[in-house]
């Protein structure tokens, strides 16, 4: 009899290896015990086998009272009612609950017989494979959280979405929800047709766009329109990065322009940077041109001064947008994303992060352009750390100090970015102390 139960479990996609490890000759005890090992086990873990099985005999396989889905309706009538919704999952249409669910017990949510991405991938392998091959996969797809966007049984929305396309996307993208409340909203974002611009599962284009920005924008905005060309001073529109100046979702400004704008750009005085006032190469090097207004930044390094490489190389646009941005200082991206493009190893693998690192406030400790201190620090030792750790530094007054503290060497014991140890220690305390 136990062999028959194992065969039935195997048929339903359930691995009976756990049952085989339970030393029991009694099938009921074996089923209940194996089910009780898993937190999401329901009927079997409660020991009420008679909910699904006849206790003496019947005309169904495995002594079931009925076959799926009729049997499942006894407890899951509300779920089965979703079969009447406009869009229904194919497994649901086929009336085979066991395509996705384990019949006795499982350690996965909702009684799934495996992780969602495994269960979903058996039918939708093309979606998962295509997304995995993209350089910018949608995070829920990457993590196998299909149910973040899709319902498992039925939905009123296309593609079994959990809500309208707009509501589904905005449930995670609060920044977009805020943007479309601005005075000027991009119609696709305002109307919730997100997939007019984005690929839902993943794309090789930043932002999961369906095409590079200029190519995508040209699908709605006629680049041969004289009025549009005039607004862009005759620039070759197909070669522009539209989102370099325009916000793709919403803005407080007309034309979806970013809220922070370079003064010459904002006033239309393009000739300040571009010789003849039309888009094209700068008149002179970037360092010379930017130095006209920002000489304190582009000046040659003084003795003992360290300069940030993009500044030294005259490549200001590595960090700054020369026209417009939503970020202060016209930064291309927010910190720490911007800094991590070059400094990707900062706090890598750390479980404890220095708050400025965790909060993306690299500028709290570092000067982004130049400094007379190592690592472009704004100051060193207690002078820098004491800006936040005021009480700790104040306690040093008149105290007998640990040698690294007395020598102003905070980094002798602490990692300033991140660590696997409490208090950002470089090593476990015992090992660290013994090193000296």
Short mmCIF file of C-alpha atoms in Angstrom, two decimals:
data_model
loop_
_atom_site.label_atom_id
_atom_site.label_comp_id
_atom_site.label_asym_id
_atom_site.label_seq_id
_atom_site.Cartn_x
_atom_site.Cartn_y
_atom_site.Cartn_z
CA UNK A 1 0.00 0.00 0.00
CA UNK A 2 2.83 2.40 0.86
CA UNK A 3 4.24 1.79 -2.60
CA UNK A 4 0.90 2.83 -4.14
CA UNK A 5 0.90 6.07 -2.17
CA UNK A 6 4.44 6.78 -3.27
CA UNK A 7 3.41 6.20 -6.86
CA UNK A 8 0.51 8.59 -6.46
CA UNK A 9 2.72 11.24 -4.92
CA UNK A 10 5.24 10.82 -7.71
CA UNK A 11 2.45 11.18 -10.27
CA UNK A 12 1.48 14.52 -8.74
CA UNK A 13 5.01 15.86 -8.87
CA UNK A 14 5.60 15.24 -5.12
CA UNK A 15 8.92 13.72 -4.11
CA UNK A 16 8.35 11.02 -1.50
CA UNK A 17 11.96 10.93 -0.28
CA UNK A 18 10.95 12.60 3.00
CA UNK A 19 8.36 9.87 3.58
CA UNK A 20 10.91 7.17 2.88
CA UNK A 21 13.12 8.58 5.63
CA UNK A 22 10.33 8.20 8.18
CA UNK A 23 10.59 4.75 9.68
CA UNK A 24 6.98 3.67 9.52
CA UNK A 25 5.03 0.87 7.88
CA UNK A 26 1.75 2.68 8.27
CA UNK A 27 0.75 4.79 5.29
CA UNK A 28 -1.35 7.22 7.33
CA UNK A 29 1.39 7.87 9.85
CA UNK A 30 3.87 8.26 7.01
CA UNK A 31 1.74 10.82 5.14
CA UNK A 32 0.95 12.88 8.22
CA UNK A 33 4.50 12.80 9.50
CA UNK A 34 6.01 13.80 6.16
CA UNK A 35 3.47 16.59 5.76
CA UNK A 36 4.02 17.90 9.27
CA UNK A 37 7.67 18.53 8.45
CA UNK A 38 6.62 21.48 6.31
CA UNK A 39 5.21 24.76 7.62
CA UNK A 40 2.64 25.27 4.86
CA UNK A 41 1.15 21.80 5.19
CA UNK A 42 -2.55 22.14 5.86
CA UNK A 43 -4.96 19.18 5.81
CA UNK A 44 -2.36 16.43 6.11
CA UNK A 45 -0.49 18.23 8.85
CA UNK A 46 -3.73 18.51 10.78
CA UNK A 47 -4.10 14.77 10.53
CA UNK A 48 -7.52 14.93 8.87
CA UNK A 49 -6.82 12.60 5.94
CA UNK A 50 -10.53 11.97 5.62
CA UNK A 51 -11.00 15.43 4.15
CA UNK A 52 -9.70 14.14 0.82
CA UNK A 53 -9.54 10.37 1.17
CA UNK A 54 -12.15 7.73 1.93
CA UNK A 55 -11.02 5.79 4.94
CA UNK A 56 -12.21 2.34 3.80
CA UNK A 57 -12.57 2.20 0.04
CA UNK A 58 -13.85 3.96 -3.04
CA UNK A 59 -13.82 4.04 -6.82
CA UNK A 60 -11.14 6.75 -7.24
CA UNK A 61 -7.39 6.35 -7.44
CA UNK A 62 -5.53 6.75 -4.14
CA UNK A 63 -8.82 6.40 -2.27
CA UNK A 64 -9.70 9.99 -3.14
CA UNK A 65 -13.30 11.12 -2.61
CA UNK A 66 -13.22 12.84 -6.02
CA UNK A 67 -10.74 14.06 -8.59
CA UNK A 68 -9.30 17.57 -8.94
CA UNK A 69 -10.83 20.14 -9.17
CA UNK A 70 -14.07 18.81 -7.69
CA UNK A 71 -12.20 17.56 -4.64
CA UNK A 72 -10.42 20.90 -4.17
CA UNK A 73 -13.72 22.81 -4.27
CA UNK A 74 -14.60 21.45 -0.86
CA UNK A 75 -12.09 23.82 0.78
CA UNK A 76 -11.17 26.22 -2.01
CA UNK A 77 -14.53 27.21 -3.48
CA UNK A 78 -13.49 30.86 -3.56
CA UNK A 79 -10.39 30.05 -5.58
CA UNK A 80 -12.29 27.82 -7.99
CA UNK A 81 -14.80 30.63 -8.56
CA UNK A 82 -11.99 32.58 -10.25
CA UNK A 83 -12.50 30.29 -13.23
CA UNK A 84 -15.34 32.65 -14.19
CA UNK A 85 -13.06 35.71 -14.46
CA UNK A 86 -12.25 37.13 -17.93
CA UNK A 87 -8.66 35.83 -17.93
CA UNK A 88 -7.95 32.37 -16.52
CA UNK A 89 -4.65 30.54 -16.03
CA UNK A 90 -4.34 27.65 -18.48
CA UNK A 91 -3.72 25.11 -15.71
CA UNK A 92 -6.93 26.31 -14.16
CA UNK A 93 -8.73 25.93 -17.49
CA UNK A 94 -7.44 22.38 -17.68
CA UNK A 95 -8.88 21.80 -14.20
CA UNK A 96 -5.69 20.23 -12.86
CA UNK A 97 -4.71 21.90 -9.57
CA UNK A 98 -1.74 19.56 -9.23
CA UNK A 99 0.05 21.16 -12.15
CA UNK A 100 1.14 23.82 -9.67
CA UNK A 101 0.26 22.57 -6.19
CA UNK A 102 1.49 19.70 -4.02
CA UNK A 103 -1.43 17.51 -2.89
CA UNK A 104 -0.23 16.73 0.62
CA UNK A 105 2.29 19.25 1.92
CA UNK A 106 4.96 21.64 0.84
CA UNK A 107 7.35 24.15 2.26
CA UNK A 108 6.47 26.75 -0.39
CA UNK A 109 3.85 29.46 -0.13
CA UNK A 110 0.34 28.66 -1.26
CA UNK A 111 1.09 24.95 -1.29
CA UNK A 112 3.18 25.20 -4.47
CA UNK A 113 5.17 22.08 -5.17
CA UNK A 114 8.34 24.12 -5.82
CA UNK A 115 9.55 27.73 -5.92
CA UNK A 116 7.29 29.95 -8.05
CA UNK A 117 9.96 30.47 -10.71
CA UNK A 118 10.37 26.68 -11.04
CA UNK A 119 6.64 25.98 -11.27
CA UNK A 120 5.98 28.90 -13.62
CA UNK A 121 9.11 28.13 -15.65
CA UNK A 122 7.85 24.68 -16.59
CA UNK A 123 5.31 26.32 -18.88
CA UNK A 124 6.81 29.79 -19.30
CA UNK A 125 10.47 28.87 -19.75
CA UNK A 126 10.69 31.22 -22.74
CA UNK A 127 9.84 34.22 -20.54
CA UNK A 128 12.37 33.32 -17.85
CA UNK A 129 15.12 32.44 -20.32
CA UNK A 130 14.65 35.62 -22.33
CA UNK A 131 14.62 37.77 -19.20
CA UNK A 132 17.71 36.04 -17.80
CA UNK A 133 19.58 36.79 -21.03
CA UNK A 134 18.84 40.51 -20.81
CA UNK A 135 21.26 42.97 -19.27
CA UNK A 136 18.37 44.73 -17.49
CA UNK A 137 15.90 42.09 -16.25
CA UNK A 138 12.86 43.15 -14.24
CA UNK A 139 13.72 42.57 -10.59
CA UNK A 140 10.68 40.36 -9.78
CA UNK A 141 11.50 38.15 -12.77
CA UNK A 142 15.15 37.97 -11.77
CA UNK A 143 14.15 36.90 -8.26
CA UNK A 144 11.44 34.51 -9.42
CA UNK A 145 8.63 36.50 -7.80
CA UNK A 146 6.09 36.01 -10.60
CA UNK A 147 3.21 36.59 -8.20
CA UNK A 148 4.39 40.15 -7.60
CA UNK A 149 2.65 41.06 -10.86
CA UNK A 150 0.54 38.05 -11.86
CA UNK A 151 -2.29 36.10 -10.27
CA UNK A 152 -2.07 32.34 -10.24
CA UNK A 153 -5.68 31.48 -11.03
CA UNK A 154 -7.72 34.20 -12.68
CA UNK A 155 -7.89 37.95 -13.15
CA UNK A 156 -9.98 40.73 -14.64
CA UNK A 157 -6.82 42.09 -16.25
CA UNK A 158 -4.80 40.96 -19.30
CA UNK A 159 -1.88 38.62 -18.65
CA UNK A 160 -3.35 37.69 -15.27
CA UNK A 161 -2.07 40.96 -13.77
CA UNK A 162 -2.91 41.50 -10.11
CA UNK A 163 -4.48 44.87 -10.99
CA UNK A 164 -4.56 47.28 -13.92
CA UNK A 165 -1.21 47.80 -15.62
CA UNK A 166 -0.96 51.24 -14.02
CA UNK A 167 -1.78 50.04 -10.50
CA UNK A 168 0.46 46.99 -10.80
CA UNK A 169 3.51 49.03 -11.80
CA UNK A 170 2.89 51.86 -9.34
CA UNK A 171 2.61 49.38 -6.46
CA UNK A 172 6.42 49.19 -6.58
CA UNK A 173 7.44 52.36 -8.44
CA UNK A 174 6.42 55.05 -5.97
CA UNK A 175 8.83 57.49 -7.63
CA UNK A 176 6.83 57.24 -10.85
CA UNK A 177 3.56 57.72 -8.95
CA UNK A 178 5.01 60.93 -7.54
CA UNK A 179 6.26 62.07 -10.95
CA UNK A 180 2.93 61.70 -12.73
CA UNK A 181 1.31 63.94 -10.11
CA UNK A 182 3.48 66.80 -11.37
CA UNK A 183 1.88 69.58 -13.49
CA UNK A 184 3.22 67.98 -16.68
CA UNK A 185 2.86 64.21 -17.04
CA UNK A 186 3.98 62.03 -19.93
CA UNK A 187 0.73 60.59 -21.41
CA UNK A 188 1.81 56.91 -21.39
CA UNK A 189 2.83 57.21 -17.72
CA UNK A 190 -0.28 59.19 -16.79
CA UNK A 191 -2.57 56.76 -18.60
CA UNK A 192 -0.84 53.69 -17.17
CA UNK A 193 0.31 52.24 -20.49
CA UNK A 194 3.76 51.53 -19.12
CA UNK A 195 4.47 48.85 -21.71
CA UNK A 196 4.24 51.47 -24.45
CA UNK A 197 7.83 52.30 -23.45
CA UNK A 198 9.03 49.44 -21.22
CA UNK A 199 9.44 45.69 -21.67
CA UNK A 200 7.69 44.02 -18.77
CA UNK A 201 10.18 41.23 -18.12
CA UNK A 202 13.53 42.63 -19.21
CA UNK A 203 15.46 44.48 -21.87
CA UNK A 204 19.00 45.12 -23.04
CA UNK A 205 18.27 48.85 -22.89
CA UNK A 206 18.65 50.84 -19.64
CA UNK A 207 15.34 51.36 -17.88
CA UNK A 208 13.97 48.24 -19.59
CA UNK A 209 13.03 50.45 -22.56
CA UNK A 210 11.77 48.73 -25.69
CA UNK A 211 14.38 50.66 -27.72
CA UNK A 212 17.11 53.27 -27.12
CA UNK A 213 15.62 56.57 -25.94
CA UNK A 214 15.91 58.57 -29.18
CA UNK A 215 14.55 55.71 -31.27
CA UNK A 216 11.72 55.11 -28.82
CA UNK A 217 10.71 58.77 -28.58
CA UNK A 218 10.69 59.06 -32.37
CA UNK A 219 7.84 56.54 -32.48
CA UNK A 220 5.51 59.28 -31.22
CA UNK A 221 7.47 62.50 -31.82
CA UNK A 222 8.15 63.28 -35.50
CA UNK A 223 11.85 64.18 -35.65
CA UNK A 224 11.33 65.87 -39.02
CA UNK A 225 8.90 68.38 -37.52
CA UNK A 226 10.40 71.88 -38.08
CA UNK A 227 8.99 73.15 -34.78
CA UNK A 228 10.60 70.29 -32.84
CA UNK A 229 13.90 70.83 -34.63
CA UNK A 230 13.81 74.56 -33.89
CA UNK A 231 13.35 73.89 -30.16
CA UNK A 232 16.50 71.78 -30.27
CA UNK A 233 18.53 74.40 -32.19
CA UNK A 234 18.79 72.20 -35.25
CA UNK A 235 20.45 69.31 -33.46
CA UNK A 236 20.35 65.88 -35.09
CA UNK A 237 17.52 64.53 -32.95
CA UNK A 238 18.18 60.88 -33.72
CA UNK A 239 21.56 61.17 -31.97
CA UNK A 240 20.35 62.88 -28.81
CA UNK A 241 19.71 61.31 -25.44
CA UNK A 242 16.21 62.62 -24.83
CA UNK A 243 16.16 61.66 -21.16
CA UNK A 244 19.31 63.71 -20.65
CA UNK A 245 17.09 66.80 -20.46
CA UNK A 246 13.52 65.51 -20.29
CA UNK A 247 11.87 63.51 -17.53
CA UNK A 248 10.20 60.40 -18.95
CA UNK A 249 7.29 60.31 -16.48
CA UNK A 250 6.47 63.76 -15.20
CA UNK A 251 7.88 67.17 -14.38
CA UNK A 252 6.94 70.47 -12.81
CA UNK A 253 8.15 72.14 -16.02
CA UNK A 254 6.69 72.40 -19.50
CA UNK A 255 8.09 70.01 -22.05
CA UNK A 256 8.89 67.56 -19.26
CA UNK A 257 12.19 69.36 -18.71
CA UNK A 258 14.13 68.34 -15.62
CA UNK A 259 13.69 70.71 -12.70
CA UNK A 260 17.42 71.50 -12.22
CA UNK A 261 18.83 73.24 -15.29
CA UNK A 262 22.27 74.60 -16.18
CA UNK A 263 21.80 78.41 -16.31
CA UNK A 264 23.08 78.86 -19.90
CA UNK A 265 20.79 76.05 -21.04
CA UNK A 266 17.81 77.41 -19.11
CA UNK A 267 18.22 80.88 -20.60
CA UNK A 268 18.82 79.58 -24.12
CA UNK A 269 22.35 81.01 -24.22
CA UNK A 270 23.89 77.99 -25.88
CA UNK A 271 26.78 80.10 -27.22
CA UNK A 272 28.20 80.32 -23.69
CA UNK A 273 29.44 76.76 -24.18
CA UNK A 274 28.87 76.11 -27.89
CA UNK A 275 30.61 78.69 -30.05
CA UNK A 276 27.96 79.45 -32.66
CA UNK A 277 25.02 78.73 -30.37
CA UNK A 278 24.08 75.49 -32.10
CA UNK A 279 24.52 71.98 -30.69
CA UNK A 280 27.90 70.54 -31.42
CA UNK A 281 31.46 70.46 -30.11
CA UNK A 282 32.43 72.81 -27.32
CA UNK A 283 34.57 75.81 -28.05
CA UNK A 284 37.75 74.66 -26.33
CA UNK A 285 38.27 71.73 -24.01
CA UNK A 286 35.64 70.79 -21.47
CA UNK A 287 37.98 71.66 -18.63
CA UNK A 288 38.57 75.13 -20.09
CA UNK A 289 34.90 75.71 -20.78
CA UNK A 290 33.69 74.58 -17.35
CA UNK A 291 36.56 76.44 -15.72
CA UNK A 292 35.24 79.71 -17.08
CA UNK A 293 32.52 79.59 -14.42
CA UNK A 294 34.02 77.05 -12.01
CA UNK A 295 37.74 77.92 -11.83
CA UNK A 296 38.11 76.66 -8.26
CA UNK A 297 37.23 73.16 -9.48
CA UNK A 298 39.22 72.93 -12.71
CA UNK A 299 42.38 74.69 -11.52
CA UNK A 300 45.59 72.61 -11.63
CA UNK A 301 46.30 70.61 -8.50
CA UNK A 302 48.24 72.41 -5.82
CA UNK A 303 51.16 70.81 -4.00
CA UNK A 304 49.93 67.93 -1.84
CA UNK A 305 46.43 68.07 -3.31
CA UNK A 306 44.65 65.05 -4.78
CA UNK A 307 42.16 65.51 -7.60
CA UNK A 308 39.28 63.26 -8.59
CA UNK A 309 40.31 61.60 -11.90
CA UNK A 310 37.30 62.86 -13.91
CA UNK A 311 38.22 66.40 -12.83
CA UNK A 312 41.89 65.89 -13.61
CA UNK A 313 40.99 64.47 -17.03
CA UNK A 314 38.56 67.30 -17.78
CA UNK A 315 35.62 64.88 -18.08
CA UNK A 316 33.04 66.76 -16.04
CA UNK A 317 30.12 65.08 -17.81
CA UNK A 318 31.06 61.70 -16.33
CA UNK A 319 29.34 62.95 -13.18
CA UNK A 320 27.35 66.01 -14.30
CA UNK A 321 24.72 66.58 -16.97
CA UNK A 322 25.64 69.79 -18.82
CA UNK A 323 22.00 70.64 -19.54
CA UNK A 324 19.43 69.44 -17.01
CA UNK A 325 18.86 66.94 -14.23
CA UNK A 326 16.43 66.09 -11.44
CA UNK A 327 19.35 65.92 -9.02
CA UNK A 328 21.27 68.66 -7.22
CA UNK A 329 24.54 69.71 -8.83
CA UNK A 330 23.15 68.39 -12.13
CA UNK A 331 24.41 64.91 -11.27
CA UNK A 332 23.89 62.24 -13.92
CA UNK A 333 22.62 59.77 -11.32
CA UNK A 334 21.90 59.79 -7.62
CA UNK A 335 24.56 58.75 -5.16
CA UNK A 336 25.65 56.08 -4.52
CA UNK A 337 24.70 54.67 -7.97
CA UNK A 338 26.82 57.33 -9.64
CA UNK A 339 29.87 56.65 -7.46
CA UNK A 340 29.49 52.89 -7.79
CA UNK A 341 29.95 53.10 -11.55
CA UNK A 342 33.66 53.49 -10.81
CA UNK A 343 33.85 52.34 -7.18
CA UNK A 344 31.84 49.14 -7.43
CA UNK A 345 33.87 47.36 -4.76
CA UNK A 346 32.96 49.78 -1.95
CA UNK A 347 31.41 47.82 0.95
CA UNK A 348 31.00 44.82 -1.33
CA UNK A 349 29.77 41.82 0.64
CA UNK A 350 29.44 43.82 3.87
CA UNK A 351 26.58 43.04 6.24
CA UNK A 352 27.06 46.22 8.30
CA UNK A 353 27.22 49.50 6.41
CA UNK A 354 28.37 52.95 7.47
CA UNK A 355 25.18 55.08 7.41
CA UNK A 356 26.52 57.55 4.82
CA UNK A 357 27.23 54.59 2.53
CA UNK A 358 23.85 52.98 3.18
CA UNK A 359 22.07 56.29 2.59
CA UNK A 360 24.07 57.19 -0.52
CA UNK A 361 25.70 60.23 1.07
CA UNK A 362 29.25 59.77 -0.21
CA UNK A 363 29.72 63.55 -0.10
CA UNK A 364 29.40 63.56 3.69
CA UNK A 365 32.97 62.28 3.93
CA UNK A 366 34.49 62.86 0.49
CA UNK A 367 34.96 65.97 -1.60
CA UNK A 368 33.92 65.05 -5.16
CA UNK A 369 36.51 67.29 -6.82
CA UNK A 370 39.73 67.80 -4.86
CA UNK A 371 41.20 67.57 -1.39
CA UNK A 372 44.43 67.95 0.54
CA UNK A 373 43.54 64.76 2.44
CA UNK A 374 43.91 61.12 1.27
CA UNK A 375 41.00 59.48 -0.59
CA UNK A 376 39.52 62.93 -1.27
CA UNK A 377 38.39 63.04 2.37
CA UNK A 378 37.11 66.35 3.69
CA UNK A 379 39.15 65.88 6.86
CA UNK A 380 40.87 63.06 8.75
CA UNK A 381 40.44 61.14 11.99
CA UNK A 382 38.43 62.76 14.76
CA UNK A 383 37.96 65.95 12.75
CA UNK A 384 35.96 63.99 10.18
CA UNK A 385 34.41 61.23 12.26
CA UNK A 386 33.56 63.69 15.01
CA UNK A 387 31.13 65.46 12.70
CA UNK A 388 28.69 62.62 13.40
CA UNK A 389 30.19 60.98 16.48
CA UNK A 390 30.28 64.14 18.58
CA UNK A 391 29.51 62.52 21.95
CA UNK A 392 32.13 59.84 21.44
CA UNK A 393 34.83 62.34 20.54
CA UNK A 394 33.81 64.59 23.44
CA UNK A 395 34.34 61.66 25.82
CA UNK A 396 38.03 61.52 24.83
CA UNK A 397 38.72 64.81 26.63
CA UNK A 398 41.02 64.12 29.59
CA UNK A 399 40.72 60.32 29.14
CA UNK A 400 43.49 57.74 28.77
CA UNK A 401 43.21 56.94 25.08
CA UNK A 402 43.71 53.77 23.07
CA UNK A 403 46.81 54.29 20.94
CA UNK A 404 44.96 54.40 17.58
CA UNK A 405 42.56 56.97 19.04
CA UNK A 406 45.40 59.07 20.40
CA UNK A 407 47.07 58.98 16.98
CA UNK A 408 43.83 59.88 15.20
CA UNK A 409 43.77 56.57 13.34
CA UNK A 410 40.08 55.51 13.37
CA UNK A 411 40.68 53.31 10.33
CA UNK A 412 43.20 51.21 12.25
CA UNK A 413 40.20 49.42 13.73
CA UNK A 414 37.17 50.42 11.63
CA UNK A 415 36.29 50.05 7.97
CA UNK A 416 34.79 53.39 6.91
CA UNK A 417 32.42 51.88 4.36
CA UNK A 418 31.22 48.47 5.48
CA UNK A 419 32.16 45.33 7.35
CA UNK A 420 30.99 41.90 8.35
CA UNK A 421 31.56 42.85 11.99
CA UNK A 422 29.64 44.99 14.44
CA UNK A 423 30.80 48.60 14.80
CA UNK A 424 32.42 48.28 11.35
CA UNK A 425 35.44 46.52 12.88
CA UNK A 426 38.04 45.26 10.45
CA UNK A 427 38.09 41.80 12.11
CA UNK A 428 36.36 40.01 14.98
CA UNK A 429 37.29 41.93 18.14
CA UNK A 430 39.56 39.29 19.66
CA UNK A 431 41.47 38.78 16.43
CA UNK A 432 41.71 42.54 15.85
CA UNK A 433 43.07 43.27 19.33
CA UNK A 434 45.60 40.46 19.07
CA UNK A 435 46.95 41.89 15.83
CA UNK A 436 48.56 44.65 17.95
#
